[in-house]
JSON list of C-alpha atoms in Angstrom, two decimals:
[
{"chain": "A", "resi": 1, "resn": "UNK", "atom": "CA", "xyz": [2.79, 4.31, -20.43]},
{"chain": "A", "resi": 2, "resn": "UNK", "atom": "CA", "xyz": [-0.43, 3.91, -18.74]},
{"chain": "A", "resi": 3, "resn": "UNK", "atom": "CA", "xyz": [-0.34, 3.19, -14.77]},
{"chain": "A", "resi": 4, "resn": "UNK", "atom": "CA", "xyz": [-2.99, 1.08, -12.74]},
{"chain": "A", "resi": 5, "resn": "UNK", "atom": "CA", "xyz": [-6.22, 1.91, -13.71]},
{"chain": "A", "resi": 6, "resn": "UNK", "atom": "CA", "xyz": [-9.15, 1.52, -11.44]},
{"chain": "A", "resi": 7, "resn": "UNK", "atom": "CA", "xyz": [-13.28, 2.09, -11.97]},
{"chain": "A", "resi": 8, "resn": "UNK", "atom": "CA", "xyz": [-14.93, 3.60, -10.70]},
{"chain": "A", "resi": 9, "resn": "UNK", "atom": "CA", "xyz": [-13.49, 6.10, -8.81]},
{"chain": "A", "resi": 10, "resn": "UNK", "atom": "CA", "xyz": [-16.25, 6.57, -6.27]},
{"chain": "A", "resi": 11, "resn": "UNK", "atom": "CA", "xyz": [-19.04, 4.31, -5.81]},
{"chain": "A", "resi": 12, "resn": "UNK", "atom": "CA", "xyz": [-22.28, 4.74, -2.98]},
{"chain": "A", "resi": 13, "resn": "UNK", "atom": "CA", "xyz": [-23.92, 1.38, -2.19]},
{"chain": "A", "resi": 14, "resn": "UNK", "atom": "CA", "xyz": [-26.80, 0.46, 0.55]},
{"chain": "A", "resi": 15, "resn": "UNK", "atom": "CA", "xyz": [-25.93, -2.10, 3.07]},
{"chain": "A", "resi": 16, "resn": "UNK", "atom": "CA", "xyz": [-26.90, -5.73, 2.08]},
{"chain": "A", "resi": 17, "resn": "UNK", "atom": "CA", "xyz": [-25.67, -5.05, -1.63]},
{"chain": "A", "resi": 18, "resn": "UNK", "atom": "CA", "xyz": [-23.12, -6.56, -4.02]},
{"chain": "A", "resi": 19, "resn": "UNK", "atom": "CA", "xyz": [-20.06, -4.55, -5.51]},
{"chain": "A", "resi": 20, "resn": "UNK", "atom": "CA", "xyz": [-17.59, -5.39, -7.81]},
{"chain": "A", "resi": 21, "resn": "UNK", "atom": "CA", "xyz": [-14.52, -3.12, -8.50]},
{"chain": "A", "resi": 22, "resn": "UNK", "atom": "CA", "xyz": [-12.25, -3.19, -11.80]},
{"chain": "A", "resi": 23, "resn": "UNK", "atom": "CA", "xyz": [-8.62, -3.19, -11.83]},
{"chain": "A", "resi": 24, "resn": "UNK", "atom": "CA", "xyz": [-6.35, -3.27, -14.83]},
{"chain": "A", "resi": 25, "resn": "UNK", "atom": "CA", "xyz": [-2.43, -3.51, -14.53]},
{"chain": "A", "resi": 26, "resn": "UNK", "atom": "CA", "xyz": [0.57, -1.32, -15.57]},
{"chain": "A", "resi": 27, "resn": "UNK", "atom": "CA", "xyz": [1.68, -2.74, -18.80]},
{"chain": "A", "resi": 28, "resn": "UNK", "atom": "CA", "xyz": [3.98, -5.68, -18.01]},
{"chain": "A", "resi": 29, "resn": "UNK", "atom": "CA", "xyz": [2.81, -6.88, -14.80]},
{"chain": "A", "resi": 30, "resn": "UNK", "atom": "CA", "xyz": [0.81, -9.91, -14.85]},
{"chain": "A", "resi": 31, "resn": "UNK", "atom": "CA", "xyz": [-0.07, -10.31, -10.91]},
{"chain": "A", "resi": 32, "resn": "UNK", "atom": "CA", "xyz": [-2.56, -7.88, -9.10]},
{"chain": "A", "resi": 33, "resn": "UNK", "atom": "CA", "xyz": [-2.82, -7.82, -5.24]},
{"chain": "A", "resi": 34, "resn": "UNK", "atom": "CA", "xyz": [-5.97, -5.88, -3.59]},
{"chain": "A", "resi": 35, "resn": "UNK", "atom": "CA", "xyz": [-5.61, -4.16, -0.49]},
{"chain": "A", "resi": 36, "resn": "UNK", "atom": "CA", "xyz": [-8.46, -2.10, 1.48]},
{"chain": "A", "resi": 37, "resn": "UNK", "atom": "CA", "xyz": [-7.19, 1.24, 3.28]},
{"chain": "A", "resi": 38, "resn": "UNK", "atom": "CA", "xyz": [-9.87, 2.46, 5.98]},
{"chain": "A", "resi": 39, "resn": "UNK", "atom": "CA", "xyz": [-9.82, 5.91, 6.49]},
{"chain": "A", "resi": 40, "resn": "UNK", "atom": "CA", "xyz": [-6.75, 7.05, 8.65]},
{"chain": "A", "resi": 41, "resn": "UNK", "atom": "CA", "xyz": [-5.16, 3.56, 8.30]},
{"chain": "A", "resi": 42, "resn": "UNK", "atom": "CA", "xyz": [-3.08, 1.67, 6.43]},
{"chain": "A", "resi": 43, "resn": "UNK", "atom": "CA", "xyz": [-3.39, -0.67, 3.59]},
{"chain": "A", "resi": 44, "resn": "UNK", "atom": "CA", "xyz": [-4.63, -3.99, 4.37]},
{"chain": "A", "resi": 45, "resn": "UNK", "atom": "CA", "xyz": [-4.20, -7.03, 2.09]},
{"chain": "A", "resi": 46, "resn": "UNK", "atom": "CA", "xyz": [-6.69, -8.84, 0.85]},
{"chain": "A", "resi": 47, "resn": "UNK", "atom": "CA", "xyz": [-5.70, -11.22, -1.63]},
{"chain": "A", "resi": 48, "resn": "UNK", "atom": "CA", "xyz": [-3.37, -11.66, -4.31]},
{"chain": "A", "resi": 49, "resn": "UNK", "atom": "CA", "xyz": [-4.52, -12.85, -8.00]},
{"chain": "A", "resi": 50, "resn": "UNK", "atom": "CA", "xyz": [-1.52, -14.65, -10.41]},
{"chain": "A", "resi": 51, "resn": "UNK", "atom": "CA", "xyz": [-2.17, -16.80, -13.66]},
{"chain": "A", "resi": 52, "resn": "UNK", "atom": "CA", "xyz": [-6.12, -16.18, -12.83]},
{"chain": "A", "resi": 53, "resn": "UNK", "atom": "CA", "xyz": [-5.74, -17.88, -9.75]},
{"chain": "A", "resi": 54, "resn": "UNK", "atom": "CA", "xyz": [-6.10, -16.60, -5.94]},
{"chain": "A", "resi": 55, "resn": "UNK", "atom": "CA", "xyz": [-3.00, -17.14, -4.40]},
{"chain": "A", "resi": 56, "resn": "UNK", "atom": "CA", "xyz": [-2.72, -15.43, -1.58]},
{"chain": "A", "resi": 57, "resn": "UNK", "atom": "CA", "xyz": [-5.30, -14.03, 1.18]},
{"chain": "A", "resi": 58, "resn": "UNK", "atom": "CA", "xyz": [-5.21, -11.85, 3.99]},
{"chain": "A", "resi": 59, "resn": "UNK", "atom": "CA", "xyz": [-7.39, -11.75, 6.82]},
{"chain": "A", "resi": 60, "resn": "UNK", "atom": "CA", "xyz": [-10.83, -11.26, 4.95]},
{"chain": "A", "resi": 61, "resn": "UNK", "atom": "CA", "xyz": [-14.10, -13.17, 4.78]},
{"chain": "A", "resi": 62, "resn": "UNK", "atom": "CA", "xyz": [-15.46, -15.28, 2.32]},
{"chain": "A", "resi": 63, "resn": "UNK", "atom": "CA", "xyz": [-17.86, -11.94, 1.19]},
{"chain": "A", "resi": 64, "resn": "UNK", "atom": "CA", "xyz": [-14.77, -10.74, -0.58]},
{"chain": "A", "resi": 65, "resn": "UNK", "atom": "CA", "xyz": [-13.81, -12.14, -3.77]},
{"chain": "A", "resi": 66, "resn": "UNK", "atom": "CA", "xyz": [-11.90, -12.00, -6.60]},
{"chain": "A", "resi": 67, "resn": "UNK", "atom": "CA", "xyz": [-11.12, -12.72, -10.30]},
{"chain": "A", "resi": 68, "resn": "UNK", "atom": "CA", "xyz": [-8.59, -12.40, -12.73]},
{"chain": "A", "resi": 69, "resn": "UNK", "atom": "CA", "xyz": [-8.76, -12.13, -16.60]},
{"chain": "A", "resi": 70, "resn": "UNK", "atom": "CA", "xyz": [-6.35, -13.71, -19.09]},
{"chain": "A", "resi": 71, "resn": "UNK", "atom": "CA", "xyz": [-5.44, -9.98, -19.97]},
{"chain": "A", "resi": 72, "resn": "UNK", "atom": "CA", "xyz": [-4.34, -9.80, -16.29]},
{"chain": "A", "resi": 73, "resn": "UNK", "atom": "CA", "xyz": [-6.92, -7.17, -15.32]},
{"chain": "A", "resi": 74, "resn": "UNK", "atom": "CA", "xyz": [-9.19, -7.97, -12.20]},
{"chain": "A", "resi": 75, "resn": "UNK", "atom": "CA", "xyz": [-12.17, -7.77, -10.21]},
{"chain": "A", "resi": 76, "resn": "UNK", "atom": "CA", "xyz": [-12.53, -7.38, -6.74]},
{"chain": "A", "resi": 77, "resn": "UNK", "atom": "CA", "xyz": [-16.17, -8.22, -5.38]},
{"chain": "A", "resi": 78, "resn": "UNK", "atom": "CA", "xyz": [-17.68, -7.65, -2.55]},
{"chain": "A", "resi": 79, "resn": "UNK", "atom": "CA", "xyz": [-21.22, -9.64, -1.03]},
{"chain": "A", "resi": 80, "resn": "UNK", "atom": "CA", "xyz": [-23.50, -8.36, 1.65]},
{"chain": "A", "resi": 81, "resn": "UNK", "atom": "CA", "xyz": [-21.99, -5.05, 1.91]},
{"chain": "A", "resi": 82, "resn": "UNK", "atom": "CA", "xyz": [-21.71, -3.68, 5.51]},
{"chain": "A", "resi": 83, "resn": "UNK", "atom": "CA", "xyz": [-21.08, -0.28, 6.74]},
{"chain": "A", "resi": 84, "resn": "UNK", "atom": "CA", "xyz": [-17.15, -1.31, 7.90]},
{"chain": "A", "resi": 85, "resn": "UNK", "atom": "CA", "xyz": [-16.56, -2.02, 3.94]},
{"chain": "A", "resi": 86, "resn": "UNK", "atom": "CA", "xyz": [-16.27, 2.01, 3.01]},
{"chain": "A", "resi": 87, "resn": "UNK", "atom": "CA", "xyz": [-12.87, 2.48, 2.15]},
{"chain": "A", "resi": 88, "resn": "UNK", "atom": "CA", "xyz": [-10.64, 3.02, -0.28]},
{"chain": "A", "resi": 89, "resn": "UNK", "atom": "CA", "xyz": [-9.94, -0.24, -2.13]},
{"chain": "A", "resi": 90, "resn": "UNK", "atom": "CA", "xyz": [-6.66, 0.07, -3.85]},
{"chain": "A", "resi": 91, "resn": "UNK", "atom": "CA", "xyz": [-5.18, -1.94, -6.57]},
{"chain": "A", "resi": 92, "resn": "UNK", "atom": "CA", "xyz": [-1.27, -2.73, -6.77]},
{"chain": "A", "resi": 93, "resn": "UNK", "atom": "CA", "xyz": [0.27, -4.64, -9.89]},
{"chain": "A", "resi": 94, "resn": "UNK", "atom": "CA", "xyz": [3.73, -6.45, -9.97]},
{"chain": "A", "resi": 95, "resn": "UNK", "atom": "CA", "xyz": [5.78, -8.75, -11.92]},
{"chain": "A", "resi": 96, "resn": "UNK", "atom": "CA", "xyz": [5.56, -12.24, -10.61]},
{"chain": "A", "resi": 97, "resn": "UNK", "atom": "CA", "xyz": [4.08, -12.78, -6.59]},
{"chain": "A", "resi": 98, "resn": "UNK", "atom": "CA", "xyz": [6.74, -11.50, -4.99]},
{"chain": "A", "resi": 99, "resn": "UNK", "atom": "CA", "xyz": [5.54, -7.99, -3.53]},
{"chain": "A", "resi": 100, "resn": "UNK", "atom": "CA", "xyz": [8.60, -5.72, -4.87]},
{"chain": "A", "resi": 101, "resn": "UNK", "atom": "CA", "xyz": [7.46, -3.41, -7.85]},
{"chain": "A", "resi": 102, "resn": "UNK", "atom": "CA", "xyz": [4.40, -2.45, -6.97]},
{"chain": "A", "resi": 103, "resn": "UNK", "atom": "CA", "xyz": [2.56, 0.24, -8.64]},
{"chain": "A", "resi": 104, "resn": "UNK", "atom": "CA", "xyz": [-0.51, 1.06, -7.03]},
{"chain": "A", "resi": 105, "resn": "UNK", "atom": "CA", "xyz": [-3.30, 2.55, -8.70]},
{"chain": "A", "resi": 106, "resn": "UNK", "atom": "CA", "xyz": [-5.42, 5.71, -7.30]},
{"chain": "A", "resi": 107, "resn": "UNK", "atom": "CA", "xyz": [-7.96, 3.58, -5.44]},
{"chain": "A", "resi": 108, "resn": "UNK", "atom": "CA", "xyz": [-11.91, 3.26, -6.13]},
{"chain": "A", "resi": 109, "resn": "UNK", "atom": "CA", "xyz": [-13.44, 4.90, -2.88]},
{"chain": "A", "resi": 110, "resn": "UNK", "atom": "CA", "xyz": [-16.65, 2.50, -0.95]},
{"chain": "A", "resi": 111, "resn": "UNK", "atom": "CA", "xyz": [-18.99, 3.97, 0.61]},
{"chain": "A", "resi": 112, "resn": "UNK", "atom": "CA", "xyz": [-21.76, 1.84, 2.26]},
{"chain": "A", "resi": 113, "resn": "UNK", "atom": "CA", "xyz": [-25.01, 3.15, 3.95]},
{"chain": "B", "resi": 17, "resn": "UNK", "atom": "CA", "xyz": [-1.53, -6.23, 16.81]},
{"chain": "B", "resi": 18, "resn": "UNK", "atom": "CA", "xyz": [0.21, -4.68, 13.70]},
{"chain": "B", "resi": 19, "resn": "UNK", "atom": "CA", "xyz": [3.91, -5.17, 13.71]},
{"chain": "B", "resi": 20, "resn": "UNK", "atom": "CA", "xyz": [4.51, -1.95, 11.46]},
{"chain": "B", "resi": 21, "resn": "UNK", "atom": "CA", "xyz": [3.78, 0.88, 13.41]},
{"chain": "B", "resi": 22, "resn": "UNK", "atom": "CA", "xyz": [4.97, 4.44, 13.40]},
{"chain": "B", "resi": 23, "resn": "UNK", "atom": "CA", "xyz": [6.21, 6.56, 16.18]},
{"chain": "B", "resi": 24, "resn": "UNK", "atom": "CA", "xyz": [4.37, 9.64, 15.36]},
{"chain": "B", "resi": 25, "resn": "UNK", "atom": "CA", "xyz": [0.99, 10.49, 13.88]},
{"chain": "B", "resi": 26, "resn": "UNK", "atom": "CA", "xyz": [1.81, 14.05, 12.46]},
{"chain": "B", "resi": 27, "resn": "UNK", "atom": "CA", "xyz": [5.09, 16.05, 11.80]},
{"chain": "B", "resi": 28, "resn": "UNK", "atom": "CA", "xyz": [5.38, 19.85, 10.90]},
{"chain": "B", "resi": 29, "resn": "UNK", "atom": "CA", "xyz": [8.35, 21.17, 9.52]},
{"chain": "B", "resi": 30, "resn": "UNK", "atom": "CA", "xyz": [8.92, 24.43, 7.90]},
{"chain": "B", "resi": 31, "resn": "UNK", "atom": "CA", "xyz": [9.97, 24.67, 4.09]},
{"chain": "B", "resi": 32, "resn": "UNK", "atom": "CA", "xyz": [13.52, 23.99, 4.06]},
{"chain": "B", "resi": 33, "resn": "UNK", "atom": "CA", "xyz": [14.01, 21.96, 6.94]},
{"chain": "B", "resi": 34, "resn": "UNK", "atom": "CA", "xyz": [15.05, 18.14, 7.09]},
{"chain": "B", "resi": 35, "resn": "UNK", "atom": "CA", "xyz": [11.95, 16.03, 8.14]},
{"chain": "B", "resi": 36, "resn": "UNK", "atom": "CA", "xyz": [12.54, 12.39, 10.00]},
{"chain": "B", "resi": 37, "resn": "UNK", "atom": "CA", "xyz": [9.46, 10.18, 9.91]},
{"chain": "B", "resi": 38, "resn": "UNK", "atom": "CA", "xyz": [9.97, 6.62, 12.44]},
{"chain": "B", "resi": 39, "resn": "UNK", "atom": "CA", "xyz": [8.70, 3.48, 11.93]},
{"chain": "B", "resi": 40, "resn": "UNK", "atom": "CA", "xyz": [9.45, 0.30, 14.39]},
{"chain": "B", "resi": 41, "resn": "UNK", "atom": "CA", "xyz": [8.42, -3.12, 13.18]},
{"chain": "B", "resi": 42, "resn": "UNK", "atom": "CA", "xyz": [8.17, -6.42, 15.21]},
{"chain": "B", "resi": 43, "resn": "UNK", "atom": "CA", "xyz": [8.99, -8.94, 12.36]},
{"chain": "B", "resi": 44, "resn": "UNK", "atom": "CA", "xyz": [12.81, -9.86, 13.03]},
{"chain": "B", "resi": 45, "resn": "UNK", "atom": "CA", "xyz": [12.59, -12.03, 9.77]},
{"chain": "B", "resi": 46, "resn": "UNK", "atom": "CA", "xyz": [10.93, -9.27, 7.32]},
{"chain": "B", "resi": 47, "resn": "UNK", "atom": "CA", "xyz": [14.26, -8.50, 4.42]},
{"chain": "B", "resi": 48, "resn": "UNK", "atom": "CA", "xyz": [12.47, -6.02, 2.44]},
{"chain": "B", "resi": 49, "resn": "UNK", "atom": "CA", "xyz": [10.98, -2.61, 3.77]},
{"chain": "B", "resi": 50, "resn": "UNK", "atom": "CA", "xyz": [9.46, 0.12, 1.63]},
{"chain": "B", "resi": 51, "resn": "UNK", "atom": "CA", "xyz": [8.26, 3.71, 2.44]},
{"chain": "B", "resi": 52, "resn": "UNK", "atom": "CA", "xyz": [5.42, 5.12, 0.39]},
{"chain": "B", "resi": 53, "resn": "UNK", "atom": "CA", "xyz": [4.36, 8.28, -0.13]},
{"chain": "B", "resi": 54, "resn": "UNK", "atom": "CA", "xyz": [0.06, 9.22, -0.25]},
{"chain": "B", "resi": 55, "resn": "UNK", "atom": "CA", "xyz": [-0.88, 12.40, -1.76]},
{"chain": "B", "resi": 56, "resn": "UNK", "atom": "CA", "xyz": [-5.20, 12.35, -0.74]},
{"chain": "B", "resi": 57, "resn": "UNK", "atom": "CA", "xyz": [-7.17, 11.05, -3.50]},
{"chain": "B", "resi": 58, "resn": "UNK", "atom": "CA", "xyz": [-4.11, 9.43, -4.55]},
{"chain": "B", "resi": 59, "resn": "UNK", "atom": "CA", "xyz": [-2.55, 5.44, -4.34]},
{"chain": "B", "resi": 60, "resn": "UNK", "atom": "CA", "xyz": [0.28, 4.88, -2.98]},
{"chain": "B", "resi": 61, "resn": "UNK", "atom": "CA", "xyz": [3.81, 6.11, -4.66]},
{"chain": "B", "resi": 62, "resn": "UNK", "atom": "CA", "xyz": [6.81, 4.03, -3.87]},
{"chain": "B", "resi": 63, "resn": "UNK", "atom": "CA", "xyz": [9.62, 6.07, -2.37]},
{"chain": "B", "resi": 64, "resn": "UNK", "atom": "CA", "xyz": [12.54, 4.19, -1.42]},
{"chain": "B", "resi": 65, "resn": "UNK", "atom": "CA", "xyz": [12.84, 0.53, -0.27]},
{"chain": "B", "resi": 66, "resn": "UNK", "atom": "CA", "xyz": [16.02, -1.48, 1.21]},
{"chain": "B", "resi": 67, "resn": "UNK", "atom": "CA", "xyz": [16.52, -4.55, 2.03]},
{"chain": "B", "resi": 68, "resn": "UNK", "atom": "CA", "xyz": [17.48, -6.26, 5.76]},
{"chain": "B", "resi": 69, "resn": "UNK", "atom": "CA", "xyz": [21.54, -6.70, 4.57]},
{"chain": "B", "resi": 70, "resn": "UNK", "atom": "CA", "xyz": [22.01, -2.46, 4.14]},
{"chain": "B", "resi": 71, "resn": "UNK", "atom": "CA", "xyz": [22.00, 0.02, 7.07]},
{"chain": "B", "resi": 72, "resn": "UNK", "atom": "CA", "xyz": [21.24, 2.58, 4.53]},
{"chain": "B", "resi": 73, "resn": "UNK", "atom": "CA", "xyz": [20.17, 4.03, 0.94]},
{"chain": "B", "resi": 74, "resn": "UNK", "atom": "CA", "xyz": [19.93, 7.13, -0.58]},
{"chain": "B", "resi": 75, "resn": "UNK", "atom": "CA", "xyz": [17.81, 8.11, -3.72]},
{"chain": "B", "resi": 76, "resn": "UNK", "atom": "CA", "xyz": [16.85, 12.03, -4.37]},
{"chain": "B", "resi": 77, "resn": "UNK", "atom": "CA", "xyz": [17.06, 13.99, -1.33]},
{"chain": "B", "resi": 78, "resn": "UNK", "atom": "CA", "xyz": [15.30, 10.74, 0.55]},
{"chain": "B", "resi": 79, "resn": "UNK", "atom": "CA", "xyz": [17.68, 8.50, 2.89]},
{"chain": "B", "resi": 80, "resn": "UNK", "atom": "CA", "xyz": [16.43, 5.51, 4.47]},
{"chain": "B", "resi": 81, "resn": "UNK", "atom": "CA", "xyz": [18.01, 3.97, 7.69]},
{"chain": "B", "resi": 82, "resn": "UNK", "atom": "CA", "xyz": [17.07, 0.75, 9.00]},
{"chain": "B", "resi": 83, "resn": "UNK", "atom": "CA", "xyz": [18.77, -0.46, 12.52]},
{"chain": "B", "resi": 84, "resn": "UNK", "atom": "CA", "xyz": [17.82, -3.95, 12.86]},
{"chain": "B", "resi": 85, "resn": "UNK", "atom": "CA", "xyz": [18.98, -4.44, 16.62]},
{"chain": "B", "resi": 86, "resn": "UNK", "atom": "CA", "xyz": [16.27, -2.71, 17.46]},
{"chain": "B", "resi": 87, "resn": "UNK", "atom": "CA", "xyz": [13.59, -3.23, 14.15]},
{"chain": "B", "resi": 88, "resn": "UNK", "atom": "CA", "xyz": [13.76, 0.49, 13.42]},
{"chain": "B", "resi": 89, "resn": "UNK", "atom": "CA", "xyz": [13.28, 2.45, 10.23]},
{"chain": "B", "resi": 90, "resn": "UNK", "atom": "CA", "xyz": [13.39, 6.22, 9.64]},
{"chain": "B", "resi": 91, "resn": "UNK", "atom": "CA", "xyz": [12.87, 8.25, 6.45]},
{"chain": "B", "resi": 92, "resn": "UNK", "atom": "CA", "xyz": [14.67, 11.68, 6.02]},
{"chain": "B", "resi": 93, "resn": "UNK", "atom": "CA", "xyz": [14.01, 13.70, 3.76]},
{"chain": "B", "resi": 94, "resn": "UNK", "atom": "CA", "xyz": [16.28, 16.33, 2.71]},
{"chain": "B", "resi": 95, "resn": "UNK", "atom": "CA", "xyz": [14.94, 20.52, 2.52]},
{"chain": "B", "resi": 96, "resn": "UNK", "atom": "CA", "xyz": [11.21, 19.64, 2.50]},
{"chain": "B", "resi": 97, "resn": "UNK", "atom": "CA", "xyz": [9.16, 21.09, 0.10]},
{"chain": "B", "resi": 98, "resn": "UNK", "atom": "CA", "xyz": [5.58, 22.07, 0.22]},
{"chain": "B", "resi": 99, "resn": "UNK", "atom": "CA", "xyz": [4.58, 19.34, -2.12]},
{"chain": "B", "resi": 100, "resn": "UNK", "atom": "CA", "xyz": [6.34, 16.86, 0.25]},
{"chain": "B", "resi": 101, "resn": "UNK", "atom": "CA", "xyz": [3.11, 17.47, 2.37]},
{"chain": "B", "resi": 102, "resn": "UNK", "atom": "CA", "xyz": [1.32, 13.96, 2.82]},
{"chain": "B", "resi": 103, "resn": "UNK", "atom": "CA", "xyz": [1.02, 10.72, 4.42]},
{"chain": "B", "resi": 104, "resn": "UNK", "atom": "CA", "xyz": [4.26, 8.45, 4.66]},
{"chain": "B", "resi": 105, "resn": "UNK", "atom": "CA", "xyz": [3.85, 5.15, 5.60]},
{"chain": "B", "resi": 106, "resn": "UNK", "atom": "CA", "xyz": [6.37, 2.29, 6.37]},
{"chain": "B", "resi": 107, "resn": "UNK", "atom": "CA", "xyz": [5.33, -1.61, 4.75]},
{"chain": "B", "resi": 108, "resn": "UNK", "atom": "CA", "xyz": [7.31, -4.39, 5.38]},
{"chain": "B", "resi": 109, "resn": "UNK", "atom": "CA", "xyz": [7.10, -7.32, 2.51]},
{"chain": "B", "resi": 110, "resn": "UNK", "atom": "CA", "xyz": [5.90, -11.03, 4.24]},
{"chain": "B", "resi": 111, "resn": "UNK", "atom": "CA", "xyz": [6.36, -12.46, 1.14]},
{"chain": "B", "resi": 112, "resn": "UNK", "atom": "CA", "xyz": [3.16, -12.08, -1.33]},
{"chain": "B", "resi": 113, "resn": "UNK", "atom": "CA", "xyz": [2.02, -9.25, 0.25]},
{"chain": "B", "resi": 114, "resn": "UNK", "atom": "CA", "xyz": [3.26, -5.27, 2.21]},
{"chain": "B", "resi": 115, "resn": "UNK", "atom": "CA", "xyz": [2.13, -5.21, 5.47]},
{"chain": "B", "resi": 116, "resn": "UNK", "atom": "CA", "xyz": [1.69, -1.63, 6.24]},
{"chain": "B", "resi": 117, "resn": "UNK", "atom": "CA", "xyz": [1.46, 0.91, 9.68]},
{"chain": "B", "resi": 118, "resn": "UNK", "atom": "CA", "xyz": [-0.52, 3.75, 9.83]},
{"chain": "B", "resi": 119, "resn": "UNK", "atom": "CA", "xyz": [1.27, 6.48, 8.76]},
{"chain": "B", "resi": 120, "resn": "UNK", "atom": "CA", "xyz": [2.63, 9.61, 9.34]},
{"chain": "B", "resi": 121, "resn": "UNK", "atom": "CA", "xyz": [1.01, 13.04, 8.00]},
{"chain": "B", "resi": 122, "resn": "UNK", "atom": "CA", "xyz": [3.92, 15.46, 6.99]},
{"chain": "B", "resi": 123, "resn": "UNK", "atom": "CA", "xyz": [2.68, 18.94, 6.46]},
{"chain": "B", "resi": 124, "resn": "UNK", "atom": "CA", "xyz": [5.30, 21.41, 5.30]},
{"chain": "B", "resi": 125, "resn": "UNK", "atom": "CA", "xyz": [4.53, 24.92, 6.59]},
{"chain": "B", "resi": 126, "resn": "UNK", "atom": "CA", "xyz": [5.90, 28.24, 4.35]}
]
């Protein structure tokens, strides 16, 4: 039973640039939630996608956005890159909004210079 | 200011030992709480969760205790193992989304 899978797994971009990230969910879920984890912190939320629609957002700017697919899978994209966007940008999938069940997926790791 | 945080930044314990990692939180509403275990390179790996109406739950040599007087959750983990070495953090749900401290590195010495 495959997991969350995310592409790719490392990525180098130059300041100024656009990103987009891939997510696809554990088999079953239908919502996918995107968090950003700078290095020695914590996940941060940044939205939440559910029936192709954003539902809920954390404290992000309009750069980031999102998209989901009627196969649930989901992009994460990212305008005018700045150096604060490296990270690790981590998918989690769930059944329904509610955040219980997550399985997160290994992460797709930003690095902007 | 985050209102998941964690106590300590780094624990050592010796193989075989019981390890406690802390976490205090600041939302008096938040009914769910989750620790999650990150291997590096690695997502997240849910651990063991429990909700605000339990003092405590047990799962495979993990125990989580939450003391809600003072917004206070701790993760033991029974004879620590080598590959118990990683970051531990603490989320609390607030609704659609985990709202997560910092973490705590565990490294388990031989």
């Amino acid at each position: 039973d495959a997991g969350v899978t995310q592409s790719p797994t490392h990525l180098i971009k130059t300041r100024g640039q656009q990103v987009t990230l891939r997510c696809s969910p554990k088999s079953g879920h239908d919502t996918v939630s995107w968090y950003q984890q700078a290095l020695g912190q914590g996940p941060q939320f940044i939205f939440q996608y559910y029936e192709e629609e954003e539902r809920q957002r954390g404290n992000f700017p309009d750069r980031f956005s999102g998209h989901q697919f009627p196969n649930y899978s989901s992009e994460l994209n990212v305008n005018a890159l700045l150096l604060g966007d490296s990270a690790l940008y981590l998918c989690a999938s769930s059944f329904g909004q509610l955040a219980y069940g997550y399985t997160f997926g290994s992460g797709t790791r930003l690095t902007v210079v | 200011g985050e209102s998941v945080g964690l106590h300590l930044p780094t624990l050592s314990v010796q193989e075989g030992d019981n390890s406690i990692i802390n976490c205090a939180y600041s939302n008096s509403a938040s009914d769910y709480f989750i620790w999650y275990k990150q291997e590096s390179g690695k997502g997240p790996q849910f651990i063991i969760d429990i909700r605000s109406n339990m003092d405590k739950r047990q799962g495979q040599r993990v125990t989580v205790l939450l003391n809600k007087t003072v917004k206070h959750l701790s993760l033991q983990i029974a004879a620590t193992q080598p590959g118990d070495s990683a970051v531990y953090f603490c989320a609390e749900e607030t609704g659609y989304a985990l709202n997560f401290g910092k973490g705590t590195s565990l490294l388990v010495t031989p």
